[in-house]
Every structure is written in structure tokens, then in C-alpha cells.
Coordinates of C-alpha atoms and ligand atoms in Angstrom, one line a residue:
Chain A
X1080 CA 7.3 63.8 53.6
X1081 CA 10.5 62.1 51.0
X1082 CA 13.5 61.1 53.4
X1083 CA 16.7 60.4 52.1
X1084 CA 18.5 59.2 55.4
X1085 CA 22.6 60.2 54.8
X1086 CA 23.7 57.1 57.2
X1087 CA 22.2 54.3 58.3
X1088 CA 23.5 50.7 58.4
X1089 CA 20.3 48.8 56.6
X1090 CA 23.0 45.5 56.8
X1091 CA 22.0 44.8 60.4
X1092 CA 18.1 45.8 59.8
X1093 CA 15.0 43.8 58.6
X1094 CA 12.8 43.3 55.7
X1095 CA 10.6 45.1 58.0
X1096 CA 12.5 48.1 59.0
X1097 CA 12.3 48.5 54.8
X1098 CA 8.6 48.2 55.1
X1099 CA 8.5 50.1 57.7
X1100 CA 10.9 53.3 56.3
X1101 CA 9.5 53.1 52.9
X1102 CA 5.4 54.0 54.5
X1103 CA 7.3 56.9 56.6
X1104 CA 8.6 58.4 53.5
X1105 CA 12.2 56.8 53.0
X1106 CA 13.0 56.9 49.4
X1107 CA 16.7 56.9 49.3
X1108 CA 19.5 55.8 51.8
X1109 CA 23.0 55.9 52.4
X1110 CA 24.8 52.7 54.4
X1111 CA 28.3 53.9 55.4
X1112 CA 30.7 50.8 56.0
X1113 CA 31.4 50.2 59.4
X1114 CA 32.4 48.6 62.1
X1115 CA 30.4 45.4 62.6
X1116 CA 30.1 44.9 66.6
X1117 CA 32.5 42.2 66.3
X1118 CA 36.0 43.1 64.9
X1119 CA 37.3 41.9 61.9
X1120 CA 40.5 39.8 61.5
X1121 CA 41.5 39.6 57.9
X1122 CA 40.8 41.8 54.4
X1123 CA 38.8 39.5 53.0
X1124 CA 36.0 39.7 56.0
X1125 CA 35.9 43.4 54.7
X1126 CA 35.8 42.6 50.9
X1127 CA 33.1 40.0 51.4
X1128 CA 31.1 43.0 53.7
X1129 CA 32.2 45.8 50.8
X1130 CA 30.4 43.3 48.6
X1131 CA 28.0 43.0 50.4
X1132 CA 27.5 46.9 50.5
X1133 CA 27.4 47.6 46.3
X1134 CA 25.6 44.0 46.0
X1135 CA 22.8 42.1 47.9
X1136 CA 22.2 44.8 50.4
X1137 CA 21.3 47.4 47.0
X1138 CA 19.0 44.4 45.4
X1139 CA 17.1 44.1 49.0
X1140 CA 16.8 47.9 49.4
X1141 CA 15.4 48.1 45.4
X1142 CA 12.5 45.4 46.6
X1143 CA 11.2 47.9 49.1
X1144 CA 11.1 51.1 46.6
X1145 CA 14.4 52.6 48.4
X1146 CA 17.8 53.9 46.2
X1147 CA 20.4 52.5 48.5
X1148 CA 23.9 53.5 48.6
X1149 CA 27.1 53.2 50.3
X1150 CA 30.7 54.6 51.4
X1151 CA 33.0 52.7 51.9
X1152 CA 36.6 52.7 53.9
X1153 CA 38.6 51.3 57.0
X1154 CA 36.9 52.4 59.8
X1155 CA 38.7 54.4 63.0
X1156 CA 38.3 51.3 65.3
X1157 CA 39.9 48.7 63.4
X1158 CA 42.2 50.9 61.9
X1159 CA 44.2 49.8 65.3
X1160 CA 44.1 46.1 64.4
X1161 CA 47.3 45.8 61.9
X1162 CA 45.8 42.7 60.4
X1163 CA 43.0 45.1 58.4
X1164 CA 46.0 47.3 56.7
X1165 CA 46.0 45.6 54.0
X1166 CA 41.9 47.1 53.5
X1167 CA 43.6 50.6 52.6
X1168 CA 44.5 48.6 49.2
X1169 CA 41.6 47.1 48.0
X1170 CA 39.5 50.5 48.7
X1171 CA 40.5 51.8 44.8
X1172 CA 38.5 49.2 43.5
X1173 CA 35.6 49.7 45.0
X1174 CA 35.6 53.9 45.5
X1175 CA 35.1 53.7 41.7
X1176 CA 31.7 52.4 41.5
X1177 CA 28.5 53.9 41.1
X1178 CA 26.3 54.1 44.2
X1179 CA 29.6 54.6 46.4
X1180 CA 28.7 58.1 47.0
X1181 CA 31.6 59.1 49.6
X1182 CA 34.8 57.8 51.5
X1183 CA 33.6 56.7 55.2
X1184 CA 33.4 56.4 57.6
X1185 CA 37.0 57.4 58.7
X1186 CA 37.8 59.8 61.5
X1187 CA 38.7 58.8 65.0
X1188 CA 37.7 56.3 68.1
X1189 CA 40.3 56.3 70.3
X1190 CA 42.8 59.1 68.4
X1191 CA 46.0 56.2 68.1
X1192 CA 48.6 57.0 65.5
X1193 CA 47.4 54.1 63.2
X1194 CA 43.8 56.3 63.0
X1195 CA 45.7 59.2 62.2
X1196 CA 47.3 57.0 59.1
X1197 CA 44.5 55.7 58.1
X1198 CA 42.4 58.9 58.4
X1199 CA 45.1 60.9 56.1
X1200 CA 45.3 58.1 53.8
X1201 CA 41.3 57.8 53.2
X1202 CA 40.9 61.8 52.9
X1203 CA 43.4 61.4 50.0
X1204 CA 41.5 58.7 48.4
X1205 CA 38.7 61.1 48.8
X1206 CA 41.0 63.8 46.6
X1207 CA 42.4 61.7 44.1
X1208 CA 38.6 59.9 43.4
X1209 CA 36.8 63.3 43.6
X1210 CA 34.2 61.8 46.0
X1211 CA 33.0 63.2 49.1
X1212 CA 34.3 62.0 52.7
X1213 CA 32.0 60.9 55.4
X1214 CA 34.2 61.5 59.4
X1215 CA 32.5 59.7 62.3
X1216 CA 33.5 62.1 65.5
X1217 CA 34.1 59.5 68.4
X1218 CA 32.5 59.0 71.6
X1219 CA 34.8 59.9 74.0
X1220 CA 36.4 63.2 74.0
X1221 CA 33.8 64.2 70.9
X1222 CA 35.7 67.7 71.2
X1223 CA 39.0 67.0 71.2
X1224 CA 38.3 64.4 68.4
X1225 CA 36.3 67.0 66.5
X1226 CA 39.1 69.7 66.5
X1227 CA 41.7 67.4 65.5
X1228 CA 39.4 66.3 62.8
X1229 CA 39.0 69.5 61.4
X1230 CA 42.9 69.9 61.7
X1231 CA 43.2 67.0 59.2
X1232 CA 40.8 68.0 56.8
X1233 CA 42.6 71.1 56.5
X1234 CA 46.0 69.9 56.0
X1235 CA 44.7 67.5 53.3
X1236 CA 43.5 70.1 50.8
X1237 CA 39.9 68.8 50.3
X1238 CA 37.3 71.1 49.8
X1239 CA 35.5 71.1 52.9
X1240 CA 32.1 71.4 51.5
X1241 CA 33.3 68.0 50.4
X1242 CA 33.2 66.8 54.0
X1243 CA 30.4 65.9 56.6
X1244 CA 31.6 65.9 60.0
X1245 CA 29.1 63.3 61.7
X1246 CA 27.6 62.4 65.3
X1247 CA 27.6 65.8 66.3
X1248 CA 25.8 67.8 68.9
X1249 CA 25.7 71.2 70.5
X1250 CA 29.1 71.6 71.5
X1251 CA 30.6 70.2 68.2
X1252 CA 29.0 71.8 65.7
X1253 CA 30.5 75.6 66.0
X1254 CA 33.5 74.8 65.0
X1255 CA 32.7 72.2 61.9
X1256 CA 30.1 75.0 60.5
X1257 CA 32.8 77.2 60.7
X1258 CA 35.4 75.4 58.7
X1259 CA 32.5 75.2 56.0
X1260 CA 32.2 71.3 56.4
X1261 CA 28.4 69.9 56.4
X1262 CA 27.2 68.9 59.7
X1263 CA 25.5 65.6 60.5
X1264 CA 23.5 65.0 63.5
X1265 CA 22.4 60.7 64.2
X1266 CA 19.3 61.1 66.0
X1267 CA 19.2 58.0 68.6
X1268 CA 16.6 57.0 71.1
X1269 CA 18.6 57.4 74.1
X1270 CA 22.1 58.9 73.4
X1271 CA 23.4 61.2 70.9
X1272 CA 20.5 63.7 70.0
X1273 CA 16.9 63.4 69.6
X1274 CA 14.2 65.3 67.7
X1275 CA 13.9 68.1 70.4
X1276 CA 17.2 69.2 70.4
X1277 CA 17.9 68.4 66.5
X1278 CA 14.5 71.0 66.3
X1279 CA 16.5 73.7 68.8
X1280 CA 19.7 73.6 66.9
X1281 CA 17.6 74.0 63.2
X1282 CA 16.3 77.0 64.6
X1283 CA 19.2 78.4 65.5
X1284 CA 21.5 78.1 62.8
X1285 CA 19.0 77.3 60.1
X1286 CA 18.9 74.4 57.4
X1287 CA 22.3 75.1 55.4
X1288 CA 24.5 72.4 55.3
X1289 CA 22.6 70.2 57.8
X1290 CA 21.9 66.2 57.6
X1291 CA 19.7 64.5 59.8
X1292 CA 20.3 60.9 60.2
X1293 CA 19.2 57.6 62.2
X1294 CA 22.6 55.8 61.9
X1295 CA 20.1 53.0 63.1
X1296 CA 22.6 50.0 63.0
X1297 CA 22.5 46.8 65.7
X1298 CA 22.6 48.8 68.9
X1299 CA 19.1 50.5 70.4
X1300 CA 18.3 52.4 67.5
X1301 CA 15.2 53.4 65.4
X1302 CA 15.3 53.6 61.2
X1303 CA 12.4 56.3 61.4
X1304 CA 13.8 58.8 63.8
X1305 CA 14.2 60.8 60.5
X1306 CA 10.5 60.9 60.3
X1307 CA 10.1 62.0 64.1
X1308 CA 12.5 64.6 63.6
X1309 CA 10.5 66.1 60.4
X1310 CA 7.0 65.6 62.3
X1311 CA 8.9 67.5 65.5
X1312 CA 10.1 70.8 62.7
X1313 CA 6.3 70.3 61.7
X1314 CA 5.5 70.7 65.4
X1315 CA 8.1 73.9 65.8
X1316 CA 6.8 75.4 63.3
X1317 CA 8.9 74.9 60.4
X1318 CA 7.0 74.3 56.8
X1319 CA 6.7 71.7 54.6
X1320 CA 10.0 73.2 52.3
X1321 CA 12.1 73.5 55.3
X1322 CA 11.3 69.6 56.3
X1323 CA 11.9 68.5 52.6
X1324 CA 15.1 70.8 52.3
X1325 CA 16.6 68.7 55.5
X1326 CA 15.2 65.8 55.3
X1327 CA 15.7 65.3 51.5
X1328 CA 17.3 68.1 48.8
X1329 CA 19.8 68.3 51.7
X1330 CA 21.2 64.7 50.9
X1331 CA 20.5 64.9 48.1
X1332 CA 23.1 68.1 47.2
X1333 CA 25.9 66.9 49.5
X1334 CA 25.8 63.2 47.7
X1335 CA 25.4 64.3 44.0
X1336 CA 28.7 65.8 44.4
X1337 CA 29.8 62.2 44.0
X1338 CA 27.9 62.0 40.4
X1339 CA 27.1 58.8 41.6
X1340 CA 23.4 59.2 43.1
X1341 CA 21.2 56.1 41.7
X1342 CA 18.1 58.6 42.4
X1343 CA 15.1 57.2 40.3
X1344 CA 14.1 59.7 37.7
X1345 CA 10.9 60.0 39.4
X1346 CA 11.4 61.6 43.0
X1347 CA 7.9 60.6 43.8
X1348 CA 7.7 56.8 42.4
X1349 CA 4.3 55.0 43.5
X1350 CA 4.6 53.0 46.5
X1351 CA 4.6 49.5 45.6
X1352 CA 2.1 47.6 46.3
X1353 CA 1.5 44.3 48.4
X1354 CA 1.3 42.3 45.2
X1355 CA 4.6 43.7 43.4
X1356 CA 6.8 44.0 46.7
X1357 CA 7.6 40.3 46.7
X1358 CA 7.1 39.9 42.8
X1359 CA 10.2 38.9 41.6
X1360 CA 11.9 38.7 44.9
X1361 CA 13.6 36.4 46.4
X1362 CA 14.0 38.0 50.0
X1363 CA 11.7 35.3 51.7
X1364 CA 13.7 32.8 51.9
X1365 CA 14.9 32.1 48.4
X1366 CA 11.4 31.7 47.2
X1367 CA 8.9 34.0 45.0
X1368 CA 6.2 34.8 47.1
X1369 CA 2.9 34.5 44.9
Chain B
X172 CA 40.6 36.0 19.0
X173 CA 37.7 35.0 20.8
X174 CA 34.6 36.7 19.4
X175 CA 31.8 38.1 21.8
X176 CA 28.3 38.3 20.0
X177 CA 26.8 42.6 21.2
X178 CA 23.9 42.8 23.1
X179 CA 23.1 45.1 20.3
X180 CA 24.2 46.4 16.8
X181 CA 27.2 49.1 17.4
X182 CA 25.0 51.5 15.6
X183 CA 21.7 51.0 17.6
X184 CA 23.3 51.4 20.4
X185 CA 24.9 54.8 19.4
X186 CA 21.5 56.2 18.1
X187 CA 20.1 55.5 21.3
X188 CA 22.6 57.3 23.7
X189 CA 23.0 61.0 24.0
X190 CA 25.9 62.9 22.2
X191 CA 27.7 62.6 25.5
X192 CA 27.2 59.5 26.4
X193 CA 27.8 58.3 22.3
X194 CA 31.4 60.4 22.4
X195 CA 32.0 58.4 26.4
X196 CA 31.7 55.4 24.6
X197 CA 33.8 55.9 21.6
X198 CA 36.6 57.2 23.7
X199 CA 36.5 53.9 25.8
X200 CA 36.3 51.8 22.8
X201 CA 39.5 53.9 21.6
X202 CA 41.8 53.4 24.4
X203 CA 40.9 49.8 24.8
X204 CA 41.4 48.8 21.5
X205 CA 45.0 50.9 21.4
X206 CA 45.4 48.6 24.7
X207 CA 46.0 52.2 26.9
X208 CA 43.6 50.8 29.7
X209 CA 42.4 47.5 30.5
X210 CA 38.7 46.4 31.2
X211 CA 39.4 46.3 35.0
X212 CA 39.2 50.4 34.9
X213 CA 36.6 51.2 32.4
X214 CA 33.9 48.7 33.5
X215 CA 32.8 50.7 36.7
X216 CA 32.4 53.6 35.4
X217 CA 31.0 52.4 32.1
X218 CA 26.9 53.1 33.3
X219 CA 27.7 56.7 34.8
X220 CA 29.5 57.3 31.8
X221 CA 26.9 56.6 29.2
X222 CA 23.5 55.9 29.9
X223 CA 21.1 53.2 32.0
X224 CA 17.7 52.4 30.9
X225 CA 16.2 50.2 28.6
X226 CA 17.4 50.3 24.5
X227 CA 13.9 49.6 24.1
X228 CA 10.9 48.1 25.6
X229 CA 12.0 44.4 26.2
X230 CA 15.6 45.1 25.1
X231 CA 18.5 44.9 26.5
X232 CA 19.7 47.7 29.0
X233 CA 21.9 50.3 27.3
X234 CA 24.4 49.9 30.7
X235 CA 24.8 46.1 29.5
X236 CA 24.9 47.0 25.9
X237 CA 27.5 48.9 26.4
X238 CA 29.4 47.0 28.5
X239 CA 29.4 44.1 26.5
X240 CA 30.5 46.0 24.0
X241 CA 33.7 46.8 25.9
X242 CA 34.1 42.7 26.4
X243 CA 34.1 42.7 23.0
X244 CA 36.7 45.2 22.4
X245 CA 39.3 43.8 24.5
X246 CA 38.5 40.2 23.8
X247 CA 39.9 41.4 20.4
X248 CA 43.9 41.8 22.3
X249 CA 43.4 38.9 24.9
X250 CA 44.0 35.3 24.1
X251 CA 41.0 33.5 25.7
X252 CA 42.6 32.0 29.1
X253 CA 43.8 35.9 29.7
X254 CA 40.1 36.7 28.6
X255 CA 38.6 34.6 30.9
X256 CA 40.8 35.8 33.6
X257 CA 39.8 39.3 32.8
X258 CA 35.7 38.3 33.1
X259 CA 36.6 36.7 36.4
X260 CA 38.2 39.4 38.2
X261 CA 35.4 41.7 36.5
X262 CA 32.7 39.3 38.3
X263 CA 34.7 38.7 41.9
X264 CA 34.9 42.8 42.0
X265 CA 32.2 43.2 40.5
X266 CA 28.7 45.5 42.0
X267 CA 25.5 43.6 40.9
X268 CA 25.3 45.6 37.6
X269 CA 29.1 44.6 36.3
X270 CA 28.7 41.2 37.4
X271 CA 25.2 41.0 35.4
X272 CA 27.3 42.8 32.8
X273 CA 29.4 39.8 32.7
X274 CA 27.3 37.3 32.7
X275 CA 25.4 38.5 29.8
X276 CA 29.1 38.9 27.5
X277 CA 29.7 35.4 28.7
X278 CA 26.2 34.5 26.9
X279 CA 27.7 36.0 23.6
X280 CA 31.2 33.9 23.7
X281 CA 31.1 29.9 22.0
X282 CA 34.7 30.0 21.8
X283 CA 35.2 26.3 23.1
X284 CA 38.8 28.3 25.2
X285 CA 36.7 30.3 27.5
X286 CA 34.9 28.4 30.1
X287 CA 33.3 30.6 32.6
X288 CA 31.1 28.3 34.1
X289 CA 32.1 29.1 37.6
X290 CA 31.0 32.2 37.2
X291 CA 27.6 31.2 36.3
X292 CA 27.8 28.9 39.0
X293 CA 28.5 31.7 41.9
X294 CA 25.3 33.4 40.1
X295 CA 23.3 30.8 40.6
X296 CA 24.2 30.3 44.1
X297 CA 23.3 34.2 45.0
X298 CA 19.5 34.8 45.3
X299 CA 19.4 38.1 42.9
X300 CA 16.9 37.3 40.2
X301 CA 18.5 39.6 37.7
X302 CA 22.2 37.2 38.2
X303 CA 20.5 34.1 38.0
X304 CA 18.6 35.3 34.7
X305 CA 21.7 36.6 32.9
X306 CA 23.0 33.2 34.3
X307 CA 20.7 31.4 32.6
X308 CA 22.1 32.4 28.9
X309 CA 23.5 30.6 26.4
X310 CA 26.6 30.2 28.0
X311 CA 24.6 27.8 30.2
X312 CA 24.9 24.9 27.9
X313 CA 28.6 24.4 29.7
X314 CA 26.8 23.7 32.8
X315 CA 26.6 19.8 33.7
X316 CA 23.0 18.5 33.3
X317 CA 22.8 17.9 36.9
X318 CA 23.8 22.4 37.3
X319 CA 21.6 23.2 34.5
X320 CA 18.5 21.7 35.9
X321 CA 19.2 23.6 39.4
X322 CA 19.3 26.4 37.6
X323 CA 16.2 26.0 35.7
X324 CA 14.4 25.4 39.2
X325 CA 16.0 28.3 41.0
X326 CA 14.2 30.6 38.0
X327 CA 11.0 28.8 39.2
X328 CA 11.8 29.4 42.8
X329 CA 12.9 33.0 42.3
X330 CA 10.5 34.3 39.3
X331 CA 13.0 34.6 36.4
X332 CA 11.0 33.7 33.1
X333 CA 11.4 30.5 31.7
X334 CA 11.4 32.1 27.8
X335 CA 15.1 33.7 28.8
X336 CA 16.4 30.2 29.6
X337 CA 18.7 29.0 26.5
X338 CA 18.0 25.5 25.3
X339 CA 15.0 24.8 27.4
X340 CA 13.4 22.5 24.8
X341 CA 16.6 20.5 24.0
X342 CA 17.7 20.1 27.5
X343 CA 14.6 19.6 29.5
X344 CA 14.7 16.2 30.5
X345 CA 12.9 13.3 32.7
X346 CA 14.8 14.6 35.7
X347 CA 14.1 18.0 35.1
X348 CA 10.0 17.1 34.7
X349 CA 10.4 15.1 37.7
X350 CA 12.0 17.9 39.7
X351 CA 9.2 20.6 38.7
X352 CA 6.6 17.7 39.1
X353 CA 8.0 17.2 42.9
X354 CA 7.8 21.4 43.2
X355 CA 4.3 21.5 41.7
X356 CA 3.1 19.2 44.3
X357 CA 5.0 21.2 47.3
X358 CA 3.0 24.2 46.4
X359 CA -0.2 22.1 46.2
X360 CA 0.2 20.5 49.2
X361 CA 0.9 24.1 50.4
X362 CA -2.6 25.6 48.9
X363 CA 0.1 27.8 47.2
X364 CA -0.3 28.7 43.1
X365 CA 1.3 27.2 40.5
X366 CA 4.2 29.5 38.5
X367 CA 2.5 29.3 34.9
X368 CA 6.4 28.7 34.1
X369 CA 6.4 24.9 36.3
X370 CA 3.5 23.5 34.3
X371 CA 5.3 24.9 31.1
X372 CA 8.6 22.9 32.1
X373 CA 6.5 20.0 32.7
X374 CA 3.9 19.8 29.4
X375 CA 7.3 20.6 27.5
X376 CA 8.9 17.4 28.8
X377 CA 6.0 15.6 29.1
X378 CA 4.6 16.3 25.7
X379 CA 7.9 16.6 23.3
X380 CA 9.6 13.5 25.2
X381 CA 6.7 10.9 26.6
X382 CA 9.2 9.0 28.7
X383 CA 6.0 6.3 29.6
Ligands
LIG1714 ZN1 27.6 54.8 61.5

């Protein structure tokens, strides 16, 4: 089984989630920026993090035999704090680089006025960069949030098979598969959806336009819910193609519209092995392990 | 005009790239020599543009080929203080890729006017073994002996090659043995292996310069 897991926040994982992904299958990944737990008071908190994103976080990824990528923008939630503006005008710079595969996440949390700004400014940013846009559908009042979401997209002219709506669930995704807009569904252990229902909703509507994720990040989440979700199809009985389609050329369509996949040529690399995982690295502490 | 040595000859390059990629390059070089666009907006784009890969086994990489070759072009219209500004910004915005970029076009410049030792410096300070290597260049030779020799041992520490350190047999010096000699005997004492590259520093040092 190849996973390509569309959002996940690897920043606030281990060296051993990697391990761990990479012998379940996970080849490629996408880390949306985000909010971090704790908010953020100045710009430069979120260039040092956007850095972070296009920089370290790809070399660490590369040492476990996983393509990682990123989106980047001013998320909903501290798109409220005025003191993070000033993020809506460094995001040029870093929306043209390669391995920045989409503008996200932006949407809403709490559905202020400053979201709204922020939320209209980032879909253009999508436009005028030609990249994809990644929405986040909040928590609270997922519905409402959703249909005003798709409101937005509309009045902003992108192509919505430009756009995944994320986070969504039974009740949410009618109305995003009938807009055209991809559909994302973050597979948690406890909240959100898990592998059974993900498994119900596949079988309804079928595999177009669908991304599973893990959006594992620093709460109670797990990086290879992907995998349960493929071995629950398995279970259903889906084949093989249907799991890969899903779980990998899925991904993989939505994020080339970008043109800037970092996909190794190869989609089945060798694993690395014990001896040239650390060889060259620097993960353990600073030093080559040898 | 500061002058910045290529990674490889214009030509080479060229013959190596696809049609596309050959005409993506040319049309870059174009507007930055007219000065339409500055470095700042071609740089990020440069790899997706043209080609990544190696030029050939144990060469260069055609993305840092080429854009060292766009240094090059716009060093041509920048006095070297605005050059080095340019390099810096290029590095502080940088992905891991334009900042190695960078690093590696800073190994081609001896123009006295263009220090970008900081830069090096931030390199060395981040734990990616392909920065510290490009780090490493001839550009190094700005670095205080004291920066150098931390340099030298962060390749040990790290697993960059020794043989891409510039100047390693001029500069190596008692300190610098003494440092590797201390590391030697930390991995000893720690029943770990030696890097083939620690006893090199230290037979280099110890042989060309037998400080009794
Ligand atoms: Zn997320």
C-alpha cells in the first residue's frame, strides 16, 4: 500500500512517527501551516515556522524516504489577532516555491470579519499564483461554516476543482461535492471520522475527488490512520486500485495541479535501510550516527 | 563587476537540459541581464523551471548550475555591496535548495567587496549536511581560523566529506588536530567508530606539520 497523506502537521511529530509512516507505506506528505497550539504574536514567529516548513522539516522528512511538502497561509484562528496582519505580506515570497503545493490552511474558526478578510485575500493569492487552496471547515457550526465557505469560493473565481474543502463529515460533504470542490476527510482516533465511516461514505459516493488524511498534529492523533482506513476498504471489499486511487493517485492529481510535486521519479523507491537511514544525517542530535 | 566562477561551462550545462528547460534558462538569463527582473523572482522558480538531477555522476546538480549561473548574470549589473545584499535576502528567504544555491555562488566569488561570511556562518549553525557542505567552499577562507575549524568538525560530526572542504591542507592546524584528536578519543571512549575523515584531519596535521 503507497500513502500520500494530503495533511498532516509532521512539525509536532517524531523521528519515530517517520519510521513508523514510512513501514506503513507513507511515501509522500503534505504539512499544511497551522495554527501552533499556542498563538502567535508577531510575523516573524510565522516566517521563522514558514521556514521551517520549505526547510528543516523537508531535510528530516527526506532522511526517512518521505517527499514532504507544504501550504502555507494565515490561518482562520489568528487571522483574529491583528498583530499577524502583517503575514498576508510576506506569503508572496514563500507561495512561489517549489514544494509549496497549495494556499492553506484558510477558511474559518469562529466566522469574524477579519477571517472573512483574510479568507478572500488568501483565495486570491491562490488565483494570481495558480496554486491550489487548502479550507479547514471549523469545529463549531461545521455547516454553517461549510456553506459560507463555499459562498466564498464562488465569489472568488477560482476553479473549484482547485479547492479541497477539509475536516468534513457526513453532513458536510453534499454540498462541497456539489460545488465540484475535492473533499477531505481527517481521520482522528476519537473525533472527526474514523475508518468505518470514511469506508461507508467511499461506498456511497465512490473514490472521485476524495482525500483521506490523518491531520495527526499535537493533539490525540495517529500518523497511520491513512493505513487503517486502506486496510478497513480492504476489509469492505474494495481492491487494491481503489485503495491506491484514494490513498495515493488521489493526492497525487489534486497536488500536481501545483506543478510543484517533489515526487521521486521512482514511485516505489527501496525502503532504506537501517544502515543508510542515519547515514548522512544529522537528526540524532547533531551527530552521524555510524 | 564582481565575477562569479559557474558551477559549470554555459555550454555543458545547456547540452544537458532538455529543449525546454535549455529555452527556460535563456529567457531568464535574457531578462536579467536587460535588468527586467531581479534575482529575488527568478531564483524560486529556477529548479521547476529547468531541471534537477545530477549534471553528471559526482557533478554538480543542474538546479545549482543553473542557479549560479543566474548569480552570475546579475552580479554583472550590481556593484558588490548591492550583490551581497541580493545573496543575503536570497539566503534569509531562501528553501533549503536556494539557500544551498547560494552558498555554492558564494564559493565562485574572490572579489575581496563581497563578504558573505554570515551567511556561511548561519549554515554552519543549521544541522542540514548539504548547507554545511556547500558551506564549506572556497568562500570559507573568510571565515576566522577559530569558525573554520568548527566547521571542519561539524563535517566530522555530521558526515559531509572532508575532500569538499577548501584549503584543508593549508589551514589544518595544531588546534584543528587537537580538536579531531579530542573527538577521536570521545568516540573511543564511546566503543563508537572512527569517521575515516577524523584520522585523515589528524595524519594530515600530524604528518605535513610535526608540531613536536
Ligand atoms: Zn490541519
Amino acid at each position: 500500500m503507497r500513502i500520500f497523506d494530503p495533511h498532516i502537521h509532521m512539525t509536532s511529530r517524531t523521528t519515530d512517527d517517520y519510521e513508523r509512516m514510512h513501514a506503513a507505506g507513507v511515501r509522500a506528505v503534505v504539512e499544511p501551516a497551522f495554527w501552533l497550539g499556542q498563538p502567535r504574536t508577531s510575523v516573524g514567529s510565522f516566517t521563522d515556522y514558514f521556514d521551517a516548513l520549505v526547510g528543516w522539516e523537508r531535510f528530516r522528512a527526506s532522511q526517512f524516504g518521505i517527499a514532504h511538502h507544504c501550504t502555507i497561509a494565515l490561518n482562520p484562528k489568528e487571522a483574529n489577532d491583528p498583530r499577524c496582519d502583517g503575514v498576508l505580506d510576506v506569503l508572496p515570497r514563500y507561495l512561489a516555491k517549489d514544494g509549496v503545493v497549495a494556499v492553506g490552511e484558510i477558511g474559518f474558526d469562529s466566522m469574524g470579519p477579519a477571517e472573512e478578510r483574510a479568507f478572500r485575500r488568501q483565495l486570491d493569492l491562490a488565483v494570481e499564483f495558480e496554486l491550489p487552496a487548502m479550507v479547514h471547515t471549523p469545529h463549531r457550526d461545521k455547516e454553517g461554516g461549510t456553506r459560507r465557505t463555499l459562498q466564498l469560493v464562488e465569489e472568488s473565481g477560482i476553479d473549484p476543482g482547485l479547492v479541497v474543502v477539509d475536516h468534513l463529515n457526513e453532513l458536510t460533504v453534499g454540498p462541497v461535492d456539489a460545488h465540484g470542490c475535492w473533499m477531505g476527510f481527517s481521520i482522528y482516533p476519537d473525533t472527526k471520522m474514523d475508518p468505518q465511516r470514511m469506508v461507508r461514505i467511499l461506498q456511497e459516493r465512490g473514490p472521485a475527488r476524495v482525500l483521506v488524511n490523518s491531520a495527526a498534529d499535537w493533539g490525540r492523533s495517529d500518523p497511520l490512520l491513512t493505513h487503517a482506513t486502506g486496510e478497513a476498504m480492504l476489509a469492505a471489499g474494495f481492491s487494491d486500485d481503489d485503495v491506491d486511487r484514494v490513498l495515493w493517485r488521489n493526492p497525487v492529481e489534486f497536488f500536481a495541479q501545483s506543478g510543484r510535486l517533489l515526487l521521486p521519479e521512482t514511485d516505489d523507491a527501496p525502503a532504506p535501510d537501517a544502515s543508510s537511514l542515519f547515514e548522512g544525517n544529522s537528526i540524532l542530535r547533531g551527530q552521524q550516527v555510524s | 563587476m564582481t565575477s562569479v566562477r559557474p558551477l559549470a561551462p554555459p555550454e555543458e550545462l545547456r547540452s544537458a537540459l532538455s529543449d525546454d528547460a535549455r529555452r527556460a534558462l535563456d529567457d531568464m538569463v535574457a531578462v536579467l541581464a536587460a535588468g527586467a527582473t531581479t534575482l529575488g523572482r527568478v531564483f524560486p522558480a529556477a529548479a521547476r523551471r529547468t531541471a534537477r538531477g545530477d549534471l553528471a555522476a559526482g557533478g554538480p546538480r543542474l538546479e545549482d548550475a543553473v542557479r549560479v549561473e543566474l548569480v552570475a548574470i546579475a552580479a554583472t549589473r550590481l556593484a558588490p555591496g548591492a550583490l551581497l545584499d541580493e545573496l543575503d535576502q536570497l539566503y534569509r528567504y531562501g528553501d533549503a535548495d536556494e539557500k544551498r544555491a547560494v552558498l555554492l555562488a558564494l564559493g565562485g566569488i574572490d572579489d575581496p567587496a563581497v563578504d558573505g561570511s554570515a551567511v556561511l556562518l548561519d549554515a554552519l549553525r543549521t544541522n542540514d549536511p548539504r548547507l554545511v557542505a556547500a558551506a564549506m567552499g572556497p568562500h570559507a577562507r573568510r571565515l576566522s581560523p577559530h569558525d573554520w575549524r568548527h566547521g571542519v568538525l561539524k563535517c566530522l560530526f555530521v558526515g559531509v566529506p572532508l575532500a569538499g572542504v577548501s584549503d584543508l591542507a593549508v589551514r589544518a592546524d595544531a588546534e584543528l588536530t587537537e580538536m579531531v584528536r579530542r573527538y577521536i578519543d570521545e568516540r573511543e571512549a564511546a566503543g563508537r567508530p572512527v569517521p575515516d575523515d577524523a584520522l585523515l584531519v589528524h595524519d594530515l596535521t600530524t604528518l605535513t606539520r610535526p608540531e613536536a
